[in-house]
PDB file of C-alpha atoms in Angstrom:
ATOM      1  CA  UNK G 559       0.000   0.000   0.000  1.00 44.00           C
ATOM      2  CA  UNK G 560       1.525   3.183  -0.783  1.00 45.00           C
ATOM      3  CA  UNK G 561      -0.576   5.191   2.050  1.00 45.00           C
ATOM      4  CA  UNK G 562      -2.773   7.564   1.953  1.00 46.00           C
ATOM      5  CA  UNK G 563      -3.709   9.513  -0.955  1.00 52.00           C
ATOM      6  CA  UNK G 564      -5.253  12.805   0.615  1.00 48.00           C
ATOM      7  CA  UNK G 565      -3.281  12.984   3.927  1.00 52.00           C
ATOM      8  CA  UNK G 566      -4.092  11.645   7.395  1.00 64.00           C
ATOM      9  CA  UNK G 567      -7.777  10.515   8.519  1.00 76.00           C
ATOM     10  CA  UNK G 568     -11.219   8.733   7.282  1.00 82.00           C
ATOM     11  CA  UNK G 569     -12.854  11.564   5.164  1.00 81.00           C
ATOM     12  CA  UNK G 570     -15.824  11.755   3.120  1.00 83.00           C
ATOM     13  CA  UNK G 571     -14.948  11.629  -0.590  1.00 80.00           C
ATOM     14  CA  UNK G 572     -17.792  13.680  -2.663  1.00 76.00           C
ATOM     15  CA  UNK G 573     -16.031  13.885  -5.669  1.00 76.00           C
ATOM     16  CA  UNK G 574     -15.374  10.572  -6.534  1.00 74.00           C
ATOM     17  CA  UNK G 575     -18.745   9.292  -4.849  1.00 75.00           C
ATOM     18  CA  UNK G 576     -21.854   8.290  -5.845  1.00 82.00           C
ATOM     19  CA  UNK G 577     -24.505   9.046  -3.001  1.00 86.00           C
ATOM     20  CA  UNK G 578     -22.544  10.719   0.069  1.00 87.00           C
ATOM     21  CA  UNK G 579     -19.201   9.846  -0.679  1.00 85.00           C
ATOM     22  CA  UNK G 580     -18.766   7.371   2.247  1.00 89.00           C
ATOM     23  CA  UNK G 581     -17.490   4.627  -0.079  1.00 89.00           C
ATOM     24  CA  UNK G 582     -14.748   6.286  -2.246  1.00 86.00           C
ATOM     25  CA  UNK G 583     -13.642   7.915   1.399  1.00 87.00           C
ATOM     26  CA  UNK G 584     -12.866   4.512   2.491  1.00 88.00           C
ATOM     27  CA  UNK G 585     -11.561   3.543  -0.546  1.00 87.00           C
ATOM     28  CA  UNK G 586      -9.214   6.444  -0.249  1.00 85.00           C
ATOM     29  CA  UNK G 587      -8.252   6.234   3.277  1.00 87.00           C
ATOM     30  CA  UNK G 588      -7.563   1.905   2.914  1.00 88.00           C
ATOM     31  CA  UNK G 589      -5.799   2.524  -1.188  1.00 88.00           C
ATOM     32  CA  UNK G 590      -8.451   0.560  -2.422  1.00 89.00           C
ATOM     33  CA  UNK G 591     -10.617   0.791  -5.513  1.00 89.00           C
ATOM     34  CA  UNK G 592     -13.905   2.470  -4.861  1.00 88.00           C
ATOM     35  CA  UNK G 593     -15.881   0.440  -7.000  1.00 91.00           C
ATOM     36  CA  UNK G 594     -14.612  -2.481  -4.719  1.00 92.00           C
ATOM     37  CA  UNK G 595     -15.310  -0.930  -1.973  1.00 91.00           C
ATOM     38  CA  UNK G 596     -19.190  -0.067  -3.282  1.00 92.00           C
ATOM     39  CA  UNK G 597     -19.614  -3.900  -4.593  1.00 94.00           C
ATOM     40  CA  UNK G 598     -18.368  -5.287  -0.774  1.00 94.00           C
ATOM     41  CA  UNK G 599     -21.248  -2.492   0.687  1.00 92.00           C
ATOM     42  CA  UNK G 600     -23.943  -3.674  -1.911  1.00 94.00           C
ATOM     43  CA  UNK G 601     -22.789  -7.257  -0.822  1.00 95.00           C
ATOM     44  CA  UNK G 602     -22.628  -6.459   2.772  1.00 95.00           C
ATOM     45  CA  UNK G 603     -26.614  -5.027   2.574  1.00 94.00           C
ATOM     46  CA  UNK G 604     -27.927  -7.592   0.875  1.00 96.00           C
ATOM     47  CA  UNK G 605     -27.508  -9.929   3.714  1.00 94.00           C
ATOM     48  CA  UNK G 606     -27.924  -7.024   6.363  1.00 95.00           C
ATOM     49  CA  UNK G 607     -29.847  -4.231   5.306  1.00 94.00           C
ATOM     50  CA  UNK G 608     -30.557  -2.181   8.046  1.00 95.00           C
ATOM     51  CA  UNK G 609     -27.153  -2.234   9.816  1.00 94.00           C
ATOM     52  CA  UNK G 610     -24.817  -1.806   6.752  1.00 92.00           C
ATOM     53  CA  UNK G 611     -27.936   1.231   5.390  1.00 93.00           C
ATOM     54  CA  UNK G 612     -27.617   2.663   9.329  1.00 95.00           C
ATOM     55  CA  UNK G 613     -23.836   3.022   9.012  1.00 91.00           C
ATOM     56  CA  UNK G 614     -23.476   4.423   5.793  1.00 91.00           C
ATOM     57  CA  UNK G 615     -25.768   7.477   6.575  1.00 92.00           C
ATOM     58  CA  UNK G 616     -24.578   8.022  10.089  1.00 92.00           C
ATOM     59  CA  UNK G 617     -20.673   7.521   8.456  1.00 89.00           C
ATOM     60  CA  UNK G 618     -22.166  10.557   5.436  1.00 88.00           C
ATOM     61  CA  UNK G 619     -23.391  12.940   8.349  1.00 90.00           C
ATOM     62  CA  UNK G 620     -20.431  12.874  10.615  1.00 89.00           C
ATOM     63  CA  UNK G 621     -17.464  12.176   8.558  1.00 84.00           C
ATOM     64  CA  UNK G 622     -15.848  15.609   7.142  1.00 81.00           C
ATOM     65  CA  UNK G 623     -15.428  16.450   3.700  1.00 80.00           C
ATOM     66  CA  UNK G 624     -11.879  15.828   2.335  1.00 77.00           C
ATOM     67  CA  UNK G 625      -9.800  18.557   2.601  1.00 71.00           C
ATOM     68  CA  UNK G 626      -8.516  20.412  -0.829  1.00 66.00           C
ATOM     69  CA  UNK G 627      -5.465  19.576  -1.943  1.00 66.00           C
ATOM     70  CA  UNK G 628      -3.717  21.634  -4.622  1.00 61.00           C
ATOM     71  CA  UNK G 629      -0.962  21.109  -6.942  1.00 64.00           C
ATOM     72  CA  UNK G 630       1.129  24.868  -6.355  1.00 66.00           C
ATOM     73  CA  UNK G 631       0.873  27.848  -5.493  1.00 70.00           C
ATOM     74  CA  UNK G 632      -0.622  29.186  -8.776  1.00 72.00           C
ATOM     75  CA  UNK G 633      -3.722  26.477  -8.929  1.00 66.00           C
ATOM     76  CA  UNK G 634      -4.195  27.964  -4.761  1.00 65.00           C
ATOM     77  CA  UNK G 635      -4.365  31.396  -5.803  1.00 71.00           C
ATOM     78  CA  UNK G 636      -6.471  30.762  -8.572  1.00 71.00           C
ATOM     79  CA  UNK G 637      -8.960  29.018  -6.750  1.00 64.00           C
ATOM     80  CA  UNK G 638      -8.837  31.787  -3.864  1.00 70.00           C
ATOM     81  CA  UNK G 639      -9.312  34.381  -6.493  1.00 72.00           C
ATOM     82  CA  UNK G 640     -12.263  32.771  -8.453  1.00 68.00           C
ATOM     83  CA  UNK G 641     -14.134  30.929  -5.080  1.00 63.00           C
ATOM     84  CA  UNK G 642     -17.622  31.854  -5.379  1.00 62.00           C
ATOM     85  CA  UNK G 643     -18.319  31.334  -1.565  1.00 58.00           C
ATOM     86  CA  UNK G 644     -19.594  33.875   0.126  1.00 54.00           C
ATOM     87  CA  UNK G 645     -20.123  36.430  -2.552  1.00 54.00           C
ATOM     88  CA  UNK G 646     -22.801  37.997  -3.742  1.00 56.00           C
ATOM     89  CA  UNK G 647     -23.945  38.863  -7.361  1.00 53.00           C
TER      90      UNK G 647
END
């Protein structure tokens, strides 16, 4: 395994996820596939339902989004410059 591919810590993945991002976060934080990861959840519910549905959405509510990672100082600024948060048209 060559570690982690966002840093330290079990986060949420939205970008790569489907519903809430729960799966590709794990898939992330273990360096596993997260289409794996999705087919052992579906496999997982199947058999358990409740428990396995019960986890996920707990897992999507209190696990933080993953944390922005850039590739330099120019793609930072840019981003900084053009965010959209918090203005107003």
């Amino acid at each position: 395994m060559s570690g982690h591919r966002y840093g330290r810590g079990l986060y949420k993945d939205s970008e790569d996820g489907v519903w809430m991002g729960v799966c590709a976060g794990l898939a992330n934080y273990f360096d596993l596939s997260s289409n794996g990861v999705r087919m052992i959840v579906v496999l997982l519910a199947l058999f358990m339902f409740w428990p396995v549905f019960l986890t996920y959405v707990v897992a999507g509510f209190l696990l933080r989004h993953r944390p922005l990672r850039y590739s330099g100082r120019d793609e930072r600024d840019f981003w900084r410059r053009n965010s959209t948060i918090g203005r107003t048209h």
